[in-house]
Amino acid sequence: MSQRLENKIALVTGAGAGIGEATSRRFAEEGATVIVTDMDGDAVERVVADITAAGGRADGRVQDVTDEQGWDSLVDAIVAEYGALHVLVNNAGIALPANVEDATLADWRKVQAVNVEGVFMGCRAAIRAMKSCGGSIINISSIEGIVGEPNTAAYNTSKGGVRIFTKSTALHCAKQGYPIRVNSVHPGFILTAMVEQGLASMPEDVSQEMLERLDREIPLQRMGEPLDIANGCLFLASEEAKYMTGSELIIDGGYTCH
Ligand code: NAP
């Protein structure tokens, strides 16, 4: 069995479901000790128990990524207990679908708080820990950080922010001589609770139109699986990506090709 993350300590946020859960499992399969965090404590316990039962190493923490003090104390605790933090996947994210005319300021701010401010605080805390031991930071953006979608104005904005913030952070680390790589991952449409809930929250004609458009426009003719994104994160976390920083890894079945 290959062990591409042997002796690595990895933190994955929003890991109680979907892409974060799949990434945690994949990292553990490759030898990492995974710190699984999410707001949902039961989900954290379930994922940690599953990884442990499969022979992997995992530890769980309840975390709201919008909590600034929580970020610092979490990373301090990981370094104190495990000696280092080598990989951070800033995965936690929310989508509150609405177009520019219907979006409320409260929802807009909620989306930016989780999707942008959470990623910023995660990077800041991780860089402090990784400066000496080196590391890989992976920020989960979206194809919606690259192309527009009329019904997700706040989400589009947040994911575009994550894309360019990643490049700024990568340049900063390189300029300082820190051995830290920072890259973004841009999933297309991946079958998780987020997509299911997003579709369910739209008027039926809008969700139907979107599903039909996806069938037509995804060149590989299917939505992705969380594992498709987990494998991309694994690559960026591993030494195989040692010459990559500030890059954007698009995993979308070809959706953004045209
Ligand atoms: P998901 O199934 O909804 O899982 C997201 C997880 O993040 C949930 O467990 C959620 O907990 C947690 N979370 C939400 N707010 C949080 C917070 N403030 N602090 C900590 N955890 C929080 O979503 P997913 O589809 O796996 O998406 C994961 C990431 O991929 C997100 O950044 C998303 O924007 C991005 N992405 C997804 C797709 C897609 O098609 N699925 C496409 C492009 C990008 P609760 O369930 O308790 O809220």
PDB file of C-alpha atoms and ligand atoms in Angstrom:
ATOM      1  CA  MET A   1       0.000   0.000   0.000  1.00  0.00           C
ATOM      2  CA  SER A   2       1.427   3.420  -0.927  1.00  0.00           C
ATOM      3  CA  GLN A   3       1.853   5.933   1.888  1.00  0.00           C
ATOM      4  CA  ARG A   4       2.088   9.300   0.165  1.00  0.00           C
ATOM      5  CA  LEU A   5       1.380  11.197   3.399  1.00  0.00           C
ATOM      6  CA  GLU A   6       3.373   9.086   5.819  1.00  0.00           C
ATOM      7  CA  ASN A   7       4.246  10.947   9.064  1.00  0.00           C
ATOM      8  CA  LYS A   8       2.167  13.957   7.991  1.00  0.00           C
ATOM      9  CA  ILE A   9      -0.278  15.740  10.277  1.00  0.00           C
ATOM     10  CA  ALA A  10      -3.239  17.035   8.265  1.00  0.00           C
ATOM     11  CA  LEU A  11      -6.175  19.215   9.296  1.00  0.00           C
ATOM     12  CA  VAL A  12      -9.358  19.112   7.211  1.00  0.00           C
ATOM     13  CA  THR A  13     -12.200  21.542   7.995  1.00  0.00           C
ATOM     14  CA  GLY A  14     -15.856  20.869   7.283  1.00  0.00           C
ATOM     15  CA  ALA A  15     -14.891  17.197   7.325  1.00  0.00           C
ATOM     16  CA  GLY A  16     -18.128  15.814   8.736  1.00  0.00           C
ATOM     17  CA  ALA A  17     -19.617  15.329   5.269  1.00  0.00           C
ATOM     18  CA  GLY A  18     -19.056  15.426   1.530  1.00  0.00           C
ATOM     19  CA  ILE A  19     -15.701  16.469   0.099  1.00  0.00           C
ATOM     20  CA  GLY A  20     -14.075  17.059   3.506  1.00  0.00           C
ATOM     21  CA  GLU A  21     -15.050  13.594   4.713  1.00  0.00           C
ATOM     22  CA  ALA A  22     -13.767  11.923   1.536  1.00  0.00           C
ATOM     23  CA  THR A  23     -10.512  13.895   1.744  1.00  0.00           C
ATOM     24  CA  SER A  24      -9.993  12.904   5.389  1.00  0.00           C
ATOM     25  CA  ARG A  25     -10.520   9.221   4.552  1.00  0.00           C
ATOM     26  CA  ARG A  26      -8.188   9.405   1.537  1.00  0.00           C
ATOM     27  CA  PHE A  27      -5.444  11.170   3.526  1.00  0.00           C
ATOM     28  CA  ALA A  28      -5.688   8.559   6.299  1.00  0.00           C
ATOM     29  CA  GLU A  29      -5.425   5.747   3.720  1.00  0.00           C
ATOM     30  CA  GLU A  30      -2.146   7.333   2.614  1.00  0.00           C
ATOM     31  CA  GLY A  31      -0.662   7.391   6.095  1.00  0.00           C
ATOM     32  CA  ALA A  32      -1.549  10.836   7.454  1.00  0.00           C
ATOM     33  CA  THR A  33      -2.807  11.493  10.950  1.00  0.00           C
ATOM     34  CA  VAL A  34      -5.954  13.462  10.158  1.00  0.00           C
ATOM     35  CA  ILE A  35      -7.505  16.077  12.415  1.00  0.00           C
ATOM     36  CA  VAL A  36     -11.149  16.009  11.360  1.00  0.00           C
ATOM     37  CA  THR A  37     -13.077  19.187  12.236  1.00  0.00           C
ATOM     38  CA  ASP A  38     -16.641  20.289  11.673  1.00  0.00           C
ATOM     39  CA  MET A  39     -19.385  22.218  13.467  1.00  0.00           C
ATOM     40  CA  ASP A  40     -21.331  18.970  13.783  1.00  0.00           C
ATOM     41  CA  GLY A  41     -19.766  16.963  16.633  1.00  0.00           C
ATOM     42  CA  ASP A  42     -21.692  13.777  15.852  1.00  0.00           C
ATOM     43  CA  ALA A  43     -20.459  13.844  12.271  1.00  0.00           C
ATOM     44  CA  VAL A  44     -16.877  14.358  13.469  1.00  0.00           C
ATOM     45  CA  GLU A  45     -17.178  11.358  15.801  1.00  0.00           C
ATOM     46  CA  ARG A  46     -18.582   9.200  13.008  1.00  0.00           C
ATOM     47  CA  VAL A  47     -15.813  10.065  10.532  1.00  0.00           C
ATOM     48  CA  VAL A  48     -13.058   9.570  13.137  1.00  0.00           C
ATOM     49  CA  ALA A  49     -14.544   6.211  14.176  1.00  0.00           C
ATOM     50  CA  ASP A  50     -14.775   5.052  10.532  1.00  0.00           C
ATOM     51  CA  ILE A  51     -11.178   6.037   9.780  1.00  0.00           C
ATOM     52  CA  THR A  52      -9.921   4.363  12.945  1.00  0.00           C
ATOM     53  CA  ALA A  53     -11.933   1.205  12.231  1.00  0.00           C
ATOM     54  CA  ALA A  54     -10.320   1.065   8.778  1.00  0.00           C
ATOM     55  CA  GLY A  55      -6.861   1.103  10.395  1.00  0.00           C
ATOM     56  CA  GLY A  56      -6.120   4.817   9.934  1.00  0.00           C
ATOM     57  CA  ARG A  57      -5.187   7.542  12.410  1.00  0.00           C
ATOM     58  CA  ALA A  58      -7.656  10.357  13.107  1.00  0.00           C
ATOM     59  CA  ASP A  59      -8.590  12.760  15.837  1.00  0.00           C
ATOM     60  CA  GLY A  60     -11.682  14.949  15.940  1.00  0.00           C
ATOM     61  CA  ARG A  61     -12.468  18.504  17.050  1.00  0.00           C
ATOM     62  CA  VAL A  62     -15.613  20.584  16.884  1.00  0.00           C
ATOM     63  CA  GLN A  63     -14.747  23.779  15.002  1.00  0.00           C
ATOM     64  CA  ASP A  64     -16.609  26.722  13.553  1.00  0.00           C
ATOM     65  CA  VAL A  65     -14.205  28.179  10.984  1.00  0.00           C
ATOM     66  CA  THR A  66     -15.587  31.684  11.576  1.00  0.00           C
ATOM     67  CA  ASP A  67     -14.239  31.651  15.166  1.00  0.00           C
ATOM     68  CA  GLU A  68     -10.934  33.562  15.139  1.00  0.00           C
ATOM     69  CA  GLN A  69      -9.730  32.513  18.603  1.00  0.00           C
ATOM     70  CA  GLY A  70     -10.813  28.964  17.860  1.00  0.00           C
ATOM     71  CA  TRP A  71      -8.397  28.843  14.898  1.00  0.00           C
ATOM     72  CA  ASP A  72      -5.398  29.867  16.970  1.00  0.00           C
ATOM     73  CA  SER A  73      -6.176  27.542  19.861  1.00  0.00           C
ATOM     74  CA  LEU A  74      -6.860  24.611  17.521  1.00  0.00           C
ATOM     75  CA  VAL A  75      -3.569  24.964  15.650  1.00  0.00           C
ATOM     76  CA  ASP A  76      -1.665  25.500  18.918  1.00  0.00           C
ATOM     77  CA  ALA A  77      -3.252  22.340  20.336  1.00  0.00           C
ATOM     78  CA  ILE A  78      -2.338  20.310  17.238  1.00  0.00           C
ATOM     79  CA  VAL A  79       1.284  21.465  17.367  1.00  0.00           C
ATOM     80  CA  ALA A  80       1.441  20.786  21.121  1.00  0.00           C
ATOM     81  CA  GLU A  81       0.016  17.282  20.759  1.00  0.00           C
ATOM     82  CA  TYR A  82       1.477  16.122  17.432  1.00  0.00           C
ATOM     83  CA  GLY A  83       4.568  18.316  17.117  1.00  0.00           C
ATOM     84  CA  ALA A  84       3.638  19.913  13.773  1.00  0.00           C
ATOM     85  CA  LEU A  85       0.972  20.708  11.213  1.00  0.00           C
ATOM     86  CA  HIS A  86       1.960  19.779   7.647  1.00  0.00           C
ATOM     87  CA  VAL A  87      -1.265  19.973   5.635  1.00  0.00           C
ATOM     88  CA  LEU A  88      -4.342  22.186   5.928  1.00  0.00           C
ATOM     89  CA  VAL A  89      -7.404  21.729   3.731  1.00  0.00           C
ATOM     90  CA  ASN A  90      -9.668  24.754   4.081  1.00  0.00           C
ATOM     91  CA  ASN A  91     -12.767  22.880   2.936  1.00  0.00           C
ATOM     92  CA  ALA A  92     -15.680  24.139   5.077  1.00  0.00           C
ATOM     93  CA  GLY A  93     -18.057  26.170   2.967  1.00  0.00           C
ATOM     94  CA  ILE A  94     -21.678  27.116   2.551  1.00  0.00           C
ATOM     95  CA  ALA A  95     -23.821  28.155  -0.406  1.00  0.00           C
ATOM     96  CA  LEU A  96     -26.972  30.204   0.097  1.00  0.00           C
ATOM     97  CA  PRO A  97     -28.325  30.428  -3.444  1.00  0.00           C
ATOM     98  CA  ALA A  98     -29.780  33.779  -4.482  1.00  0.00           C
ATOM     99  CA  ASN A  99     -29.321  36.161  -7.391  1.00  0.00           C
ATOM    100  CA  VAL A 100     -28.056  39.718  -6.951  1.00  0.00           C
ATOM    101  CA  GLU A 101     -31.604  41.131  -6.676  1.00  0.00           C
ATOM    102  CA  ASP A 102     -32.884  38.605  -4.145  1.00  0.00           C
ATOM    103  CA  ALA A 103     -29.785  38.178  -1.953  1.00  0.00           C
ATOM    104  CA  THR A 104     -30.035  39.626   1.570  1.00  0.00           C
ATOM    105  CA  LEU A 105     -27.091  41.398   3.161  1.00  0.00           C
ATOM    106  CA  ALA A 106     -27.244  39.024   6.140  1.00  0.00           C
ATOM    107  CA  ASP A 107     -26.930  35.945   3.910  1.00  0.00           C
ATOM    108  CA  TRP A 108     -24.236  37.652   1.814  1.00  0.00           C
ATOM    109  CA  ARG A 109     -22.155  38.311   4.941  1.00  0.00           C
ATOM    110  CA  LYS A 110     -22.706  34.768   6.256  1.00  0.00           C
ATOM    111  CA  VAL A 111     -21.344  33.279   3.035  1.00  0.00           C
ATOM    112  CA  GLN A 112     -18.276  35.561   3.040  1.00  0.00           C
ATOM    113  CA  ALA A 113     -17.673  34.846   6.761  1.00  0.00           C
ATOM    114  CA  VAL A 114     -17.449  31.076   6.266  1.00  0.00           C
ATOM    115  CA  ASN A 115     -16.051  30.850   2.731  1.00  0.00           C
ATOM    116  CA  VAL A 116     -13.574  33.752   2.718  1.00  0.00           C
ATOM    117  CA  GLU A 117     -12.839  34.828   6.286  1.00  0.00           C
ATOM    118  CA  GLY A 118     -12.634  31.206   7.464  1.00  0.00           C
ATOM    119  CA  VAL A 119     -10.066  30.461   4.753  1.00  0.00           C
ATOM    120  CA  PHE A 120      -8.072  33.599   5.581  1.00  0.00           C
ATOM    121  CA  MET A 121      -7.941  32.775   9.305  1.00  0.00           C
ATOM    122  CA  GLY A 122      -7.058  29.153   8.573  1.00  0.00           C
ATOM    123  CA  CYS A 123      -4.151  30.154   6.321  1.00  0.00           C
ATOM    124  CA  ARG A 124      -2.882  32.707   8.834  1.00  0.00           C
ATOM    125  CA  ALA A 125      -2.919  30.209  11.698  1.00  0.00           C
ATOM    126  CA  ALA A 126      -1.396  27.412   9.597  1.00  0.00           C
ATOM    127  CA  ILE A 127       1.441  29.569   8.233  1.00  0.00           C
ATOM    128  CA  ARG A 128       2.484  30.370  11.789  1.00  0.00           C
ATOM    129  CA  ALA A 129       2.761  26.625  12.496  1.00  0.00           C
ATOM    130  CA  MET A 130       4.229  25.595   9.120  1.00  0.00           C
ATOM    131  CA  LYS A 131       6.981  28.215   8.802  1.00  0.00           C
ATOM    132  CA  SER A 132       9.521  25.950  10.443  1.00  0.00           C
ATOM    133  CA  CYS A 133       8.412  22.443   9.410  1.00  0.00           C
ATOM    134  CA  GLY A 134       7.028  23.272   5.926  1.00  0.00           C
ATOM    135  CA  GLY A 135       3.601  22.448   4.622  1.00  0.00           C
ATOM    136  CA  SER A 136       0.904  22.437   1.996  1.00  0.00           C
ATOM    137  CA  ILE A 137      -2.259  24.535   2.244  1.00  0.00           C
ATOM    138  CA  ILE A 138      -5.171  23.615  -0.001  1.00  0.00           C
ATOM    139  CA  ASN A 139      -8.063  26.053  -0.284  1.00  0.00           C
ATOM    140  CA  ILE A 140     -11.272  24.634  -1.691  1.00  0.00           C
ATOM    141  CA  SER A 141     -12.646  27.198  -4.111  1.00  0.00           C
ATOM    142  CA  SER A 142     -15.019  26.166  -6.907  1.00  0.00           C
ATOM    143  CA  ILE A 143     -15.493  26.501 -10.632  1.00  0.00           C
ATOM    144  CA  GLU A 144     -17.802  29.263  -9.425  1.00  0.00           C
ATOM    145  CA  GLY A 145     -14.664  31.153  -8.459  1.00  0.00           C
ATOM    146  CA  ILE A 146     -13.857  31.192 -12.177  1.00  0.00           C
ATOM    147  CA  VAL A 147     -17.166  31.335 -14.057  1.00  0.00           C
ATOM    148  CA  GLY A 148     -20.399  33.136 -13.148  1.00  0.00           C
ATOM    149  CA  GLU A 149     -23.714  31.573 -12.132  1.00  0.00           C
ATOM    150  CA  PRO A 150     -26.777  33.843 -11.900  1.00  0.00           C
ATOM    151  CA  ASN A 151     -28.309  32.233  -8.816  1.00  0.00           C
ATOM    152  CA  THR A 152     -25.253  32.223  -6.566  1.00  0.00           C
ATOM    153  CA  ALA A 153     -24.100  35.843  -6.389  1.00  0.00           C
ATOM    154  CA  ALA A 154     -22.614  35.688  -2.876  1.00  0.00           C
ATOM    155  CA  TYR A 155     -21.101  32.221  -3.397  1.00  0.00           C
ATOM    156  CA  ASN A 156     -19.538  33.240  -6.749  1.00  0.00           C
ATOM    157  CA  THR A 157     -17.978  36.254  -5.037  1.00  0.00           C
ATOM    158  CA  SER A 158     -16.641  34.227  -2.111  1.00  0.00           C
ATOM    159  CA  LYS A 159     -15.074  31.551  -4.293  1.00  0.00           C
ATOM    160  CA  GLY A 160     -13.493  34.150  -6.596  1.00  0.00           C
ATOM    161  CA  GLY A 161     -12.056  35.657  -3.429  1.00  0.00           C
ATOM    162  CA  VAL A 162     -10.596  32.316  -2.331  1.00  0.00           C
ATOM    163  CA  ARG A 163      -8.994  31.864  -5.762  1.00  0.00           C
ATOM    164  CA  ILE A 164      -7.094  35.148  -5.742  1.00  0.00           C
ATOM    165  CA  PHE A 165      -6.418  35.115  -1.981  1.00  0.00           C
ATOM    166  CA  THR A 166      -4.666  31.774  -2.529  1.00  0.00           C
ATOM    167  CA  LYS A 167      -2.304  33.337  -5.072  1.00  0.00           C
ATOM    168  CA  SER A 168      -1.559  36.293  -2.784  1.00  0.00           C
ATOM    169  CA  THR A 169      -0.804  33.932   0.088  1.00  0.00           C
ATOM    170  CA  ALA A 170       1.343  31.653  -2.086  1.00  0.00           C
ATOM    171  CA  LEU A 171       3.408  34.653  -3.217  1.00  0.00           C
ATOM    172  CA  HIS A 172       3.797  35.894   0.334  1.00  0.00           C
ATOM    173  CA  CYS A 173       5.075  32.523   1.560  1.00  0.00           C
ATOM    174  CA  ALA A 174       7.482  32.204  -1.379  1.00  0.00           C
ATOM    175  CA  LYS A 175       8.788  35.747  -0.890  1.00  0.00           C
ATOM    176  CA  GLN A 176       9.400  35.112   2.795  1.00  0.00           C
ATOM    177  CA  GLY A 177      11.237  31.904   1.991  1.00  0.00           C
ATOM    178  CA  TYR A 178       8.737  29.804   3.933  1.00  0.00           C
ATOM    179  CA  PRO A 179       8.663  26.161   2.758  1.00  0.00           C
ATOM    180  CA  ILE A 180       4.882  26.361   2.354  1.00  0.00           C
ATOM    181  CA  ARG A 181       2.932  25.737  -0.848  1.00  0.00           C
ATOM    182  CA  VAL A 182      -0.567  27.220  -1.195  1.00  0.00           C
ATOM    183  CA  ASN A 183      -2.946  26.099  -3.953  1.00  0.00           C
ATOM    184  CA  SER A 184      -6.652  26.189  -4.716  1.00  0.00           C
ATOM    185  CA  VAL A 185      -8.911  23.371  -5.866  1.00  0.00           C
ATOM    186  CA  HIS A 186     -11.914  24.139  -8.046  1.00  0.00           C
ATOM    187  CA  PRO A 187     -14.522  21.376  -7.964  1.00  0.00           C
ATOM    188  CA  GLY A 188     -17.272  21.303 -10.542  1.00  0.00           C
ATOM    189  CA  PHE A 189     -20.649  19.849  -9.626  1.00  0.00           C
ATOM    190  CA  ILE A 190     -20.015  17.158  -7.018  1.00  0.00           C
ATOM    191  CA  LEU A 191     -22.852  15.081  -5.637  1.00  0.00           C
ATOM    192  CA  THR A 192     -22.928  16.071  -1.945  1.00  0.00           C
ATOM    193  CA  ALA A 193     -25.514  17.440   0.484  1.00  0.00           C
ATOM    194  CA  MET A 194     -24.526  20.979  -0.564  1.00  0.00           C
ATOM    195  CA  VAL A 195     -25.616  20.421  -4.172  1.00  0.00           C
ATOM    196  CA  GLU A 196     -28.728  18.470  -3.164  1.00  0.00           C
ATOM    197  CA  GLN A 197     -29.798  21.189  -0.702  1.00  0.00           C
ATOM    198  CA  GLY A 198     -28.953  23.946  -3.184  1.00  0.00           C
ATOM    199  CA  LEU A 199     -31.162  22.379  -5.827  1.00  0.00           C
ATOM    200  CA  ALA A 200     -33.951  21.746  -3.305  1.00  0.00           C
ATOM    201  CA  SER A 201     -33.924  25.396  -2.208  1.00  0.00           C
ATOM    202  CA  MET A 202     -34.483  26.714  -5.743  1.00  0.00           C
ATOM    203  CA  PRO A 203     -37.873  27.067  -7.379  1.00  0.00           C
ATOM    204  CA  GLU A 204     -38.567  23.787  -9.181  1.00  0.00           C
ATOM    205  CA  ASP A 205     -38.366  25.289 -12.678  1.00  0.00           C
ATOM    206  CA  VAL A 206     -34.961  26.836 -11.880  1.00  0.00           C
ATOM    207  CA  SER A 207     -33.504  23.598 -10.432  1.00  0.00           C
ATOM    208  CA  GLN A 208     -34.929  21.586 -13.328  1.00  0.00           C
ATOM    209  CA  GLU A 209     -33.403  23.980 -15.842  1.00  0.00           C
ATOM    210  CA  MET A 210     -30.066  23.732 -14.028  1.00  0.00           C
ATOM    211  CA  LEU A 211     -30.078  19.922 -14.008  1.00  0.00           C
ATOM    212  CA  GLU A 212     -30.892  19.785 -17.716  1.00  0.00           C
ATOM    213  CA  ARG A 213     -28.145  22.303 -18.456  1.00  0.00           C
ATOM    214  CA  LEU A 214     -25.636  20.256 -16.438  1.00  0.00           C
ATOM    215  CA  ASP A 215     -26.505  17.091 -18.371  1.00  0.00           C
ATOM    216  CA  ARG A 216     -25.827  18.983 -21.597  1.00  0.00           C
ATOM    217  CA  GLU A 217     -22.786  20.943 -20.506  1.00  0.00           C
ATOM    218  CA  ILE A 218     -20.622  18.572 -18.438  1.00  0.00           C
ATOM    219  CA  PRO A 219     -18.434  16.961 -21.136  1.00  0.00           C
ATOM    220  CA  LEU A 220     -17.953  13.807 -19.038  1.00  0.00           C
ATOM    221  CA  GLN A 221     -21.778  13.712 -18.707  1.00  0.00           C
ATOM    222  CA  ARG A 222     -22.033  13.188 -14.978  1.00  0.00           C
ATOM    223  CA  MET A 223     -21.614  14.989 -11.696  1.00  0.00           C
ATOM    224  CA  GLY A 224     -18.417  14.238  -9.816  1.00  0.00           C
ATOM    225  CA  GLU A 225     -17.956  12.207  -6.628  1.00  0.00           C
ATOM    226  CA  PRO A 226     -16.317  13.539  -3.441  1.00  0.00           C
ATOM    227  CA  LEU A 227     -13.463  11.070  -4.063  1.00  0.00           C
ATOM    228  CA  ASP A 228     -12.618  12.858  -7.339  1.00  0.00           C
ATOM    229  CA  ILE A 229     -11.828  15.983  -5.322  1.00  0.00           C
ATOM    230  CA  ALA A 230     -10.157  14.074  -2.470  1.00  0.00           C
ATOM    231  CA  ASN A 231      -7.667  12.615  -4.964  1.00  0.00           C
ATOM    232  CA  GLY A 232      -6.791  16.111  -6.220  1.00  0.00           C
ATOM    233  CA  CYS A 233      -6.229  17.275  -2.645  1.00  0.00           C
ATOM    234  CA  LEU A 234      -4.046  14.231  -2.005  1.00  0.00           C
ATOM    235  CA  PHE A 235      -1.859  15.131  -4.979  1.00  0.00           C
ATOM    236  CA  LEU A 236      -1.447  18.748  -3.808  1.00  0.00           C
ATOM    237  CA  ALA A 237      -0.712  17.610  -0.245  1.00  0.00           C
ATOM    238  CA  SER A 238       1.940  15.136  -1.376  1.00  0.00           C
ATOM    239  CA  GLU A 239       5.533  15.637  -2.461  1.00  0.00           C
ATOM    240  CA  GLU A 240       4.416  14.931  -6.046  1.00  0.00           C
ATOM    241  CA  ALA A 241       3.209  18.553  -6.144  1.00  0.00           C
ATOM    242  CA  LYS A 242       6.435  20.003  -4.703  1.00  0.00           C
ATOM    243  CA  TYR A 243       6.831  22.485  -7.597  1.00  0.00           C
ATOM    244  CA  MET A 244       3.234  23.762  -7.395  1.00  0.00           C
ATOM    245  CA  THR A 245       2.220  26.903  -5.555  1.00  0.00           C
ATOM    246  CA  GLY A 246      -0.398  29.523  -6.375  1.00  0.00           C
ATOM    247  CA  SER A 247      -1.927  27.052  -8.845  1.00  0.00           C
ATOM    248  CA  GLU A 248      -5.589  26.334  -9.406  1.00  0.00           C
ATOM    249  CA  LEU A 249      -6.540  22.691  -9.878  1.00  0.00           C
ATOM    250  CA  ILE A 250      -9.852  22.434 -11.735  1.00  0.00           C
ATOM    251  CA  ILE A 251     -11.697  19.104 -11.312  1.00  0.00           C
ATOM    252  CA  ASP A 252     -14.990  19.531 -13.139  1.00  0.00           C
ATOM    253  CA  GLY A 253     -15.514  16.853 -15.789  1.00  0.00           C
ATOM    254  CA  GLY A 254     -14.561  19.468 -18.387  1.00  0.00           C
ATOM    255  CA  TYR A 255     -17.373  21.908 -17.506  1.00  0.00           C
ATOM    256  CA  THR A 256     -15.238  25.061 -17.747  1.00  0.00           C
ATOM    257  CA  CYS A 257     -13.593  24.048 -21.036  1.00  0.00           C
ATOM    258  CA  HIS A 258     -16.270  25.850 -23.030  1.00  0.00           C
TER     259      HIS A 258
HETATM  260  P1  NAP B   1     -21.253  19.762   2.427  1.00  0.00           P
HETATM  261  O1  NAP B   1     -21.599  18.384   2.044  1.00  0.00           O
HETATM  262  O2  NAP B   1     -22.317  20.733   2.777  1.00  0.00           O
HETATM  263  O3  NAP B   1     -20.169  19.697   3.603  1.00  0.00           O
HETATM  264  C1  NAP B   1     -19.653  20.883   4.136  1.00  0.00           C
HETATM  265  C2  NAP B   1     -19.337  20.670   5.584  1.00  0.00           C
HETATM  266  O4  NAP B   1     -18.868  21.921   6.121  1.00  0.00           O
HETATM  267  C3  NAP B   1     -20.566  20.265   6.386  1.00  0.00           C
HETATM  268  O5  NAP B   1     -20.268  19.202   7.256  1.00  0.00           O
HETATM  269  C4  NAP B   1     -20.865  21.543   7.161  1.00  0.00           C
HETATM  270  O6  NAP B   1     -21.473  21.301   8.418  1.00  0.00           O
HETATM  271  C5  NAP B   1     -19.511  22.129   7.355  1.00  0.00           C
HETATM  272  N1  NAP B   1     -19.553  23.538   7.702  1.00  0.00           N
HETATM  273  C6  NAP B   1     -20.414  24.477   7.272  1.00  0.00           C
HETATM  274  N2  NAP B   1     -20.162  25.660   7.865  1.00  0.00           N
HETATM  275  C7  NAP B   1     -19.108  25.452   8.693  1.00  0.00           C
HETATM  276  C8  NAP B   1     -18.386  26.273   9.584  1.00  0.00           C
HETATM  277  N3  NAP B   1     -18.703  27.568   9.782  1.00  0.00           N
HETATM  278  N4  NAP B   1     -17.355  25.746  10.295  1.00  0.00           N
HETATM  279  C9  NAP B   1     -17.044  24.431  10.143  1.00  0.00           C
HETATM  280  N5  NAP B   1     -17.699  23.592   9.323  1.00  0.00           N
HETATM  281  C10 NAP B   1     -18.727  24.101   8.606  1.00  0.00           C
HETATM  282  O7  NAP B   1     -20.415  20.485   1.269  1.00  0.00           O
HETATM  283  P2  NAP B   1     -19.438  19.897   0.148  1.00  0.00           P
HETATM  284  O8  NAP B   1     -20.194  19.813  -1.107  1.00  0.00           O
HETATM  285  O9  NAP B   1     -18.703  18.730   0.653  1.00  0.00           O
HETATM  286  O10 NAP B   1     -18.456  21.154  -0.013  1.00  0.00           O
HETATM  287  C11 NAP B   1     -17.182  21.226   0.576  1.00  0.00           C
HETATM  288  C12 NAP B   1     -16.428  22.393  -0.050  1.00  0.00           C
HETATM  289  O11 NAP B   1     -16.364  22.217  -1.467  1.00  0.00           O
HETATM  290  C13 NAP B   1     -17.115  23.750   0.171  1.00  0.00           C
HETATM  291  O12 NAP B   1     -16.144  24.757   0.365  1.00  0.00           O
HETATM  292  C14 NAP B   1     -17.823  23.974  -1.141  1.00  0.00           C
HETATM  293  O13 NAP B   1     -18.072  25.335  -1.400  1.00  0.00           O
HETATM  294  C15 NAP B   1     -16.850  23.372  -2.112  1.00  0.00           C
HETATM  295  N6  NAP B   1     -17.444  22.980  -3.395  1.00  0.00           N
HETATM  296  C16 NAP B   1     -18.413  22.037  -3.459  1.00  0.00           C
HETATM  297  C17 NAP B   1     -18.953  21.716  -4.697  1.00  0.00           C
HETATM  298  C18 NAP B   1     -20.008  20.679  -4.869  1.00  0.00           C
HETATM  299  O14 NAP B   1     -20.508  20.539  -5.988  1.00  0.00           O
HETATM  300  N7  NAP B   1     -20.386  19.944  -3.857  1.00  0.00           N
HETATM  301  C19 NAP B   1     -18.493  22.361  -5.843  1.00  0.00           C
HETATM  302  C20 NAP B   1     -17.503  23.320  -5.730  1.00  0.00           C
HETATM  303  C21 NAP B   1     -16.974  23.618  -4.498  1.00  0.00           C
HETATM  304  P3  NAP B   1     -23.068  21.359   8.536  1.00  0.00           P
HETATM  305  O15 NAP B   1     -23.595  20.302   7.638  1.00  0.00           O
HETATM  306  O16 NAP B   1     -23.272  21.103   9.999  1.00  0.00           O
HETATM  307  O17 NAP B   1     -23.444  22.739   8.081  1.00  0.00           O
END
